[in-house]
Tab-separated table of C-alpha atoms and ligand atoms in Angstrom:
chain	number	residue	atom	x	y	z
A	7	MET	CA	-32.319	-7.417	-3.302
A	8	SER	CA	-31.710	-5.010	-0.507
A	9	GLU	CA	-30.453	-1.450	-0.460
A	10	ALA	CA	-27.781	-2.659	1.997
A	11	VAL	CA	-25.606	-4.044	-0.798
A	12	LEU	CA	-25.587	-0.716	-2.618
A	13	GLN	CA	-24.814	1.083	0.631
A	14	CYS	CA	-21.917	-1.285	1.270
A	15	ILE	CA	-20.515	-0.608	-2.216
A	16	LYS	CA	-20.797	3.147	-1.828
A	17	THR	CA	-19.376	3.451	1.661
A	18	ARG	CA	-16.324	1.177	1.342
A	19	ARG	CA	-13.101	3.196	1.313
A	20	VAL	CA	-9.473	2.100	1.247
A	21	VAL	CA	-8.053	2.365	4.766
A	22	ARG	CA	-4.310	2.993	5.094
A	23	GLU	CA	-4.048	3.296	8.880
A	24	MET	CA	-5.232	0.333	10.955
A	25	THR	CA	-5.117	-0.768	14.583
A	26	ASP	CA	-3.402	-4.007	15.608
A	27	GLU	CA	-6.662	-5.410	16.993
A	28	PRO	CA	-6.873	-8.978	15.665
A	29	VAL	CA	-9.396	-10.145	13.091
A	30	THR	CA	-11.137	-13.386	14.044
A	31	ARG	CA	-10.692	-16.623	12.127
A	32	GLU	CA	-14.450	-16.613	11.350
A	33	GLN	CA	-14.189	-13.166	9.808
A	34	ILE	CA	-11.225	-14.178	7.653
A	35	GLU	CA	-13.034	-17.297	6.527
A	36	ALA	CA	-16.170	-15.294	5.685
A	37	ILE	CA	-14.049	-12.995	3.485
A	38	LEU	CA	-12.416	-15.972	1.739
A	39	GLU	CA	-15.755	-17.601	1.206
A	40	ALA	CA	-17.072	-14.419	-0.391
A	41	ALA	CA	-14.111	-14.521	-2.821
A	42	ARG	CA	-15.071	-18.025	-3.795
A	43	TRP	CA	-18.355	-16.589	-5.141
A	44	ALA	CA	-16.715	-13.880	-7.249
A	45	PRO	CA	-17.183	-14.330	-11.000
A	46	SER	CA	-14.295	-16.055	-12.802
A	47	GLY	CA	-13.543	-16.078	-16.546
A	48	GLY	CA	-14.529	-19.459	-18.026
A	49	ASN	CA	-15.208	-20.509	-14.412
A	50	LEU	CA	-11.511	-21.408	-14.409
A	51	ARG	CA	-10.918	-20.297	-10.778
A	52	PRO	CA	-7.169	-19.717	-11.134
A	53	ASN	CA	-6.918	-17.592	-7.964
A	54	ARG	CA	-5.212	-18.957	-4.859
A	55	TYR	CA	-5.297	-17.077	-1.568
A	56	ILE	CA	-2.458	-16.978	0.939
A	57	VAL	CA	-3.490	-15.729	4.381
A	58	ILE	CA	-0.718	-14.153	6.462
A	59	GLU	CA	-1.291	-13.509	10.150
A	60	ASP	CA	2.216	-14.164	11.514
A	61	ALA	CA	3.672	-10.821	12.662
A	62	GLU	CA	7.198	-11.416	11.398
A	63	THR	CA	6.013	-12.547	7.958
A	64	ARG	CA	3.757	-9.492	7.708
A	65	ARG	CA	6.669	-7.257	8.642
A	66	LEU	CA	8.884	-8.796	5.949
A	67	VAL	CA	6.156	-8.513	3.319
A	68	ARG	CA	5.677	-4.849	4.197
A	69	LEU	CA	9.404	-4.169	3.847
A	70	VAL	CA	9.300	-5.112	0.160
A	71	SER	CA	5.940	-3.410	-0.391
A	72	PRO	CA	6.497	0.341	-0.715
A	73	GLY	CA	2.779	0.765	-1.506
A	74	MET	CA	1.678	-0.828	1.769
A	75	PHE	CA	1.185	2.082	4.119
A	76	GLN	CA	-0.991	0.259	6.652
A	77	GLU	CA	0.263	-2.231	9.236
A	78	ALA	CA	-2.624	-4.660	8.976
A	79	PRO	CA	-3.191	-7.658	11.266
A	80	VAL	CA	-4.114	-9.840	8.283
A	81	LEU	CA	-2.821	-9.905	4.721
A	82	ILE	CA	-4.530	-11.920	2.018
A	83	LEU	CA	-2.328	-12.393	-1.028
A	84	ILE	CA	-4.203	-13.187	-4.234
A	85	CYS	CA	-2.083	-15.356	-6.518
A	86	THR	CA	-2.827	-16.651	-9.994
A	87	ASN	CA	-1.986	-20.336	-10.151
A	88	MET	CA	-0.254	-20.522	-13.539
A	89	ASP	CA	-0.254	-24.346	-13.395
A	90	VAL	CA	-4.059	-24.311	-13.659
A	91	VAL	CA	-3.763	-21.773	-16.461
A	92	ALA	CA	-1.313	-24.030	-18.359
A	93	GLU	CA	-3.362	-27.180	-17.740
A	94	GLN	CA	-6.431	-25.567	-19.228
A	95	GLN	CA	-4.388	-24.173	-22.131
A	96	VAL	CA	-5.299	-20.599	-21.321
A	97	PRO	CA	-2.702	-18.148	-22.717
A	98	PRO	CA	-0.795	-16.671	-19.742
A	99	SER	CA	-1.426	-13.178	-21.144
A	100	ASP	CA	-5.227	-13.685	-21.102
A	101	ARG	CA	-6.746	-10.505	-19.628
A	102	ALA	CA	-9.314	-12.610	-17.822
A	103	LEU	CA	-6.658	-13.700	-15.335
A	104	LEU	CA	-6.126	-10.201	-13.978
A	105	ILE	CA	-9.837	-9.456	-14.168
A	106	ASP	CA	-10.341	-12.492	-11.928
A	107	VAL	CA	-7.955	-10.946	-9.419
A	108	GLY	CA	-10.047	-7.779	-9.562
A	109	THR	CA	-13.406	-9.458	-9.052
A	110	ALA	CA	-12.034	-11.410	-6.087
A	111	ALA	CA	-10.372	-8.344	-4.589
A	112	GLN	CA	-13.482	-6.197	-4.723
A	113	THR	CA	-15.645	-9.029	-3.426
A	114	MET	CA	-13.306	-9.521	-0.446
A	115	MET	CA	-13.130	-5.810	0.329
A	116	LEU	CA	-16.912	-5.532	0.238
A	117	ALA	CA	-17.232	-8.607	2.457
A	118	ALA	CA	-14.764	-7.079	4.914
A	119	HIS	CA	-16.731	-3.831	4.927
A	120	ALA	CA	-19.988	-5.734	5.481
A	121	LEU	CA	-18.333	-7.370	8.514
A	122	GLY	CA	-17.359	-3.971	9.899
A	123	LEU	CA	-13.702	-4.388	8.955
A	124	ALA	CA	-11.397	-2.097	7.025
A	125	SER	CA	-9.404	-3.130	3.971
A	126	GLY	CA	-6.947	-1.857	1.402
A	127	PRO	CA	-5.516	-3.367	-1.784
A	128	VAL	CA	-1.788	-3.209	-2.547
A	129	THR	CA	-0.061	-3.962	-5.845
A	130	SER	CA	3.054	-1.860	-5.281
A	131	TYR	CA	5.446	-4.536	-4.063
A	132	SER	CA	8.287	-6.517	-5.543
A	133	LYS	CA	6.799	-9.753	-6.847
A	134	GLU	CA	10.193	-11.459	-6.832
A	135	ALA	CA	10.854	-10.509	-3.208
A	136	ILE	CA	7.378	-11.696	-2.178
A	137	LYS	CA	7.982	-15.059	-3.871
A	138	VAL	CA	11.197	-15.493	-1.887
A	139	ILE	CA	9.764	-14.371	1.467
A	140	LEU	CA	6.699	-16.610	1.194
A	141	ASN	CA	8.506	-19.449	-0.577
A	142	LEU	CA	5.679	-19.521	-3.112
A	143	PRO	CA	5.276	-22.600	-5.321
A	144	ALA	CA	6.789	-21.968	-8.781
A	145	GLY	CA	3.423	-21.614	-10.522
A	146	TYR	CA	2.030	-18.988	-8.110
A	147	SER	CA	2.107	-15.439	-9.430
A	148	PRO	CA	1.462	-12.937	-6.591
A	149	GLU	CA	-0.951	-10.375	-8.034
A	150	MET	CA	-2.487	-8.340	-5.221
A	151	ILE	CA	-2.437	-8.114	-1.444
A	152	ILE	CA	-5.585	-7.247	0.482
A	153	CYS	CA	-4.831	-5.758	3.889
A	154	VAL	CA	-7.587	-6.433	6.424
A	155	GLY	CA	-8.014	-4.945	9.868
A	156	ARG	CA	-9.776	-2.197	11.744
A	157	ARG	CA	-9.638	1.459	10.860
A	158	ALA	CA	-7.488	3.506	13.239
A	159	PRO	CA	-9.736	6.089	14.937
A	160	ASP	CA	-7.620	8.969	13.621
A	161	ALA	CA	-6.932	7.458	10.175
A	162	ARG	CA	-6.489	10.032	7.443
A	163	PRO	CA	-8.939	9.982	4.550
A	164	GLY	CA	-7.646	8.442	1.303
A	165	MET	CA	-5.792	10.208	-1.493
A	166	ARG	CA	-7.823	13.026	-2.931
A	167	ALA	CA	-9.261	12.371	-6.393
A	168	PHE	CA	-7.652	14.193	-9.320
A	169	LYS	CA	-11.079	15.581	-10.031
A	170	ARG	CA	-14.523	14.937	-8.645
A	171	ILE	CA	-16.417	12.469	-10.769
A	172	THR	CA	-19.903	11.091	-10.959
A	173	TRP	CA	-20.979	7.952	-12.767
A	174	ARG	CA	-22.282	10.189	-15.555
A	175	ASP	CA	-18.732	11.394	-16.299
A	176	LEU	CA	-17.715	7.785	-16.842
A	177	THR	CA	-20.638	6.658	-18.952
A	178	HIS	CA	-21.604	6.927	-22.593
A	179	TRP	CA	-24.967	5.701	-23.846
A	180	GLU	CA	-25.322	3.844	-27.102
A	181	ARG	CA	-23.180	4.316	-30.227
A	182	PHE	CA	-20.617	7.034	-30.653
A	183	THR	CA	-21.569	9.349	-33.487
B	20	MET	CA	30.279	16.790	16.767
B	21	SER	CA	27.546	14.220	16.263
B	22	GLU	CA	29.236	11.070	15.218
B	23	ASN	CA	26.860	8.844	17.171
B	24	TRP	CA	25.480	5.794	15.407
B	25	VAL	CA	21.773	6.193	14.747
B	26	LEU	CA	20.994	3.165	12.573
B	27	LYS	CA	21.258	-0.519	13.441
B	28	GLU	CA	22.321	-3.060	10.809
B	29	ASP	CA	18.837	-4.653	10.757
B	30	GLU	CA	17.266	-1.266	10.176
B	31	ALA	CA	19.717	-0.396	7.413
B	32	ILE	CA	18.879	-3.641	5.611
B	33	GLU	CA	15.158	-2.915	6.009
B	34	LEU	CA	15.668	0.452	4.411
B	35	LEU	CA	17.635	-1.143	1.569
B	36	ALA	CA	14.742	-3.569	0.996
B	37	LEU	CA	12.353	-0.660	0.687
B	38	LEU	CA	14.651	1.263	-1.670
B	39	ILE	CA	15.361	-1.711	-3.925
B	40	SER	CA	11.671	-2.707	-4.085
B	41	SER	CA	10.793	0.907	-4.856
B	42	ALA	CA	13.300	0.964	-7.719
B	43	ARG	CA	11.750	-2.155	-9.213
B	44	ILE	CA	8.094	-1.197	-8.925
B	45	GLN	CA	8.810	2.241	-10.310
B	46	LEU	CA	9.502	0.656	-13.721
B	47	ASP	CA	5.818	-0.264	-13.968
B	48	GLU	CA	4.283	2.757	-12.273
B	49	PRO	CA	3.580	6.353	-13.298
B	50	ALA	CA	6.589	8.654	-12.891
B	51	ARG	CA	4.616	10.859	-10.488
B	52	TYR	CA	4.653	8.006	-7.929
B	53	ALA	CA	8.457	8.218	-7.671
B	54	PRO	CA	8.546	11.146	-5.202
B	55	MET	CA	6.082	9.277	-2.985
B	56	ARG	CA	8.413	6.263	-2.850
B	57	MET	CA	11.318	8.498	-1.883
B	58	LEU	CA	9.152	10.107	0.773
B	59	THR	CA	8.076	6.718	2.144
B	60	ALA	CA	11.755	5.811	2.546
B	61	THR	CA	12.387	9.219	4.154
B	62	GLU	CA	9.543	8.660	6.610
B	63	ARG	CA	10.797	5.167	7.527
B	64	LEU	CA	14.404	6.301	7.935
B	65	SER	CA	13.273	9.233	10.075
B	66	SER	CA	11.320	6.920	12.369
B	67	MET	CA	14.249	4.483	12.606
B	68	ILE	CA	16.794	7.086	13.694
B	69	LEU	CA	14.615	9.502	15.692
B	70	GLU	CA	15.283	7.998	19.122
B	71	ARG	CA	19.075	7.953	18.757
B	72	SER	CA	19.447	11.306	17.048
B	73	SER	CA	20.724	14.522	18.564
B	74	ASP	CA	18.713	17.661	19.213
B	75	LYS	CA	20.031	19.083	15.956
B	76	SER	CA	17.961	16.591	13.966
B	77	ARG	CA	15.129	15.530	16.208
B	78	GLU	CA	12.593	18.175	15.317
B	79	PHE	CA	13.304	17.754	11.613
B	80	LEU	CA	12.846	13.966	11.833
B	81	GLN	CA	9.661	14.282	13.877
B	82	ASP	CA	8.325	16.761	11.363
B	83	ASN	CA	9.024	14.396	8.447
B	84	MET	CA	7.071	11.642	10.151
B	85	GLU	CA	4.090	13.896	10.669
B	86	ARG	CA	4.131	15.737	7.385
B	87	ILE	CA	4.806	12.967	4.874
B	88	PRO	CA	1.594	10.943	5.468
B	89	ASP	CA	-0.412	14.146	4.938
B	90	MET	CA	1.505	14.891	1.754
B	91	ARG	CA	0.535	11.513	0.309
B	92	MET	CA	-3.098	12.588	0.308
B	93	GLU	CA	-2.193	15.684	-1.687
B	94	MET	CA	-0.530	13.878	-4.576
B	95	SER	CA	-3.308	14.861	-6.946
B	96	ASP	CA	-2.915	18.552	-6.086
B	97	LEU	CA	0.379	19.313	-7.807
B	98	PRO	CA	0.893	22.872	-6.479
B	99	ALA	CA	0.255	21.725	-2.871
B	100	TYR	CA	2.441	18.654	-3.346
B	101	THR	CA	5.222	20.753	-4.839
B	102	GLU	CA	5.015	23.215	-1.960
B	103	GLY	CA	5.168	20.331	0.528
B	104	LEU	CA	8.347	19.071	-1.126
B	105	GLU	CA	9.854	22.577	-1.248
B	106	ALA	CA	9.160	22.927	2.486
B	107	LEU	CA	10.918	19.609	3.163
B	108	CYS	CA	13.895	20.783	1.086
B	109	ARG	CA	14.086	23.967	3.145
B	110	SER	CA	13.913	22.093	6.420
B	111	VAL	CA	16.544	19.517	5.416
B	112	ALA	CA	18.822	22.399	4.395
B	113	GLU	CA	18.295	24.037	7.800
B	114	CYS	CA	19.071	20.722	9.496
B	115	LEU	CA	22.260	20.411	7.401
B	116	LEU	CA	23.299	23.900	8.466
B	117	ARG	CA	22.770	23.074	12.142
B	118	HIS	CA	25.035	20.040	11.759
B	119	SER	CA	27.629	22.003	9.807
B	120	GLN	CA	27.699	24.855	12.324
B	121	ALA	CA	28.017	22.412	15.219
B	122	LYS	CA	30.940	20.750	13.431
B	123	GLU	CA	32.694	24.059	12.816
B	124	SER	CA	32.287	25.154	16.392
B	125	GLY	CA	33.455	21.722	17.552
B	126	ALA	CA	30.220	21.270	19.563
C	15	FMN	C1	-5.363	-2.268	-9.164
C	15	FMN	C2	-5.268	-1.447	-7.918
C	15	FMN	C3	-4.045	-1.313	-7.275
C	15	FMN	C4	-3.937	-0.561	-6.097
C	15	FMN	N1	-2.742	-0.498	-5.457
C	15	FMN	C5	-2.645	0.202	-4.306
C	15	FMN	C6	-1.416	0.218	-3.563
C	15	FMN	O1	-0.415	-0.413	-3.930
C	15	FMN	N2	-1.378	0.930	-2.413
C	15	FMN	C7	-2.467	1.620	-1.949
C	15	FMN	O2	-2.370	2.245	-0.885
C	15	FMN	N3	-3.658	1.616	-2.617
C	15	FMN	C8	-3.763	0.916	-3.769
C	15	FMN	N4	-4.973	0.883	-4.451
C	15	FMN	C9	-6.136	1.613	-3.904
C	15	FMN	C10	-6.510	2.877	-4.694
C	15	FMN	O3	-5.525	3.877	-4.519
C	15	FMN	C11	-7.893	3.362	-4.222
C	15	FMN	O4	-8.840	2.394	-4.553
C	15	FMN	C12	-8.274	4.697	-4.834
C	15	FMN	O5	-7.424	5.720	-4.343
C	15	FMN	C13	-9.727	5.074	-4.527
C	15	FMN	O6	-9.979	5.035	-3.136
C	15	FMN	P1	-11.287	4.279	-2.581
C	15	FMN	O7	-11.185	2.845	-3.034
C	15	FMN	O8	-11.212	4.447	-1.095
C	15	FMN	O9	-12.467	4.974	-3.175
C	15	FMN	C14	-5.094	0.117	-5.584
C	15	FMN	C15	-6.325	-0.038	-6.233
C	15	FMN	C16	-6.417	-0.822	-7.356
C	15	FMN	C17	-7.769	-1.005	-8.013
């Protein structure tokens, strides 16, 4: 395994100001293929990805997404397909479903970073409005949008952390006494 | 008097979309995100009306558009965030006064 993977993980940052330079179809496909390799609870693969490049659709999505600060040339919406969940008799409240969204999201953002692209996740949007705008099938639950593009040269750094942390602050070894 | 129209119908509806979506997502989000949502709407409205606004407002609107994105980064620093909001309150009050004085003088 190479050091490059660790470097990619450590240097990826959420980018909230992007240029309108287009992302190529190959790059989008490479990101989607990476998501396909993300771990999935029970190997259920309930995630479905909606790619939005059309400028007007992106504009409408952004208007109901107060947490989307960037104007990205590509949006990838991660949906949970609740029909698959029902078919496999998985309870809809199973935590694994949202964890699946998380593993796919991080995998896509790392893939984007590896390709020299910028990305940013967004969950602060109205799910109901998104369903209407995209005319989503009834079983699709829109869980997270990944904005993909190129970092604007003068993009501000991300939100400052509440306090500086290291991995040690987050870790406990062995049993609690 | 500045009774000129500064907002188009499309823009007003866009702003409504942002406000309504903000109201909904706020139910699930920490209360401290609420000011940010209001500021996002402020920033968007400022950018929508800047071009058609009079001199009495222009600097204030321009300032909002520059200052608010910087304030977002400071959310975790409550004293700095509070001061940023206090400064916006002062500058909106000054803008209100300019409009009020112009109205009184019939300018
Ligand atoms: C579940 C989740 C939801 C998020 N939602 C948003 C969002 O709606 N808007 C946004 O700008 N960033 C969002 N973020 C990004 C975080 O704010 C960001 O990851 C955090 O500030 C750390 O920055 P970094 O990833 O650059 O280290 C979200 C992240 C996660 C994991």
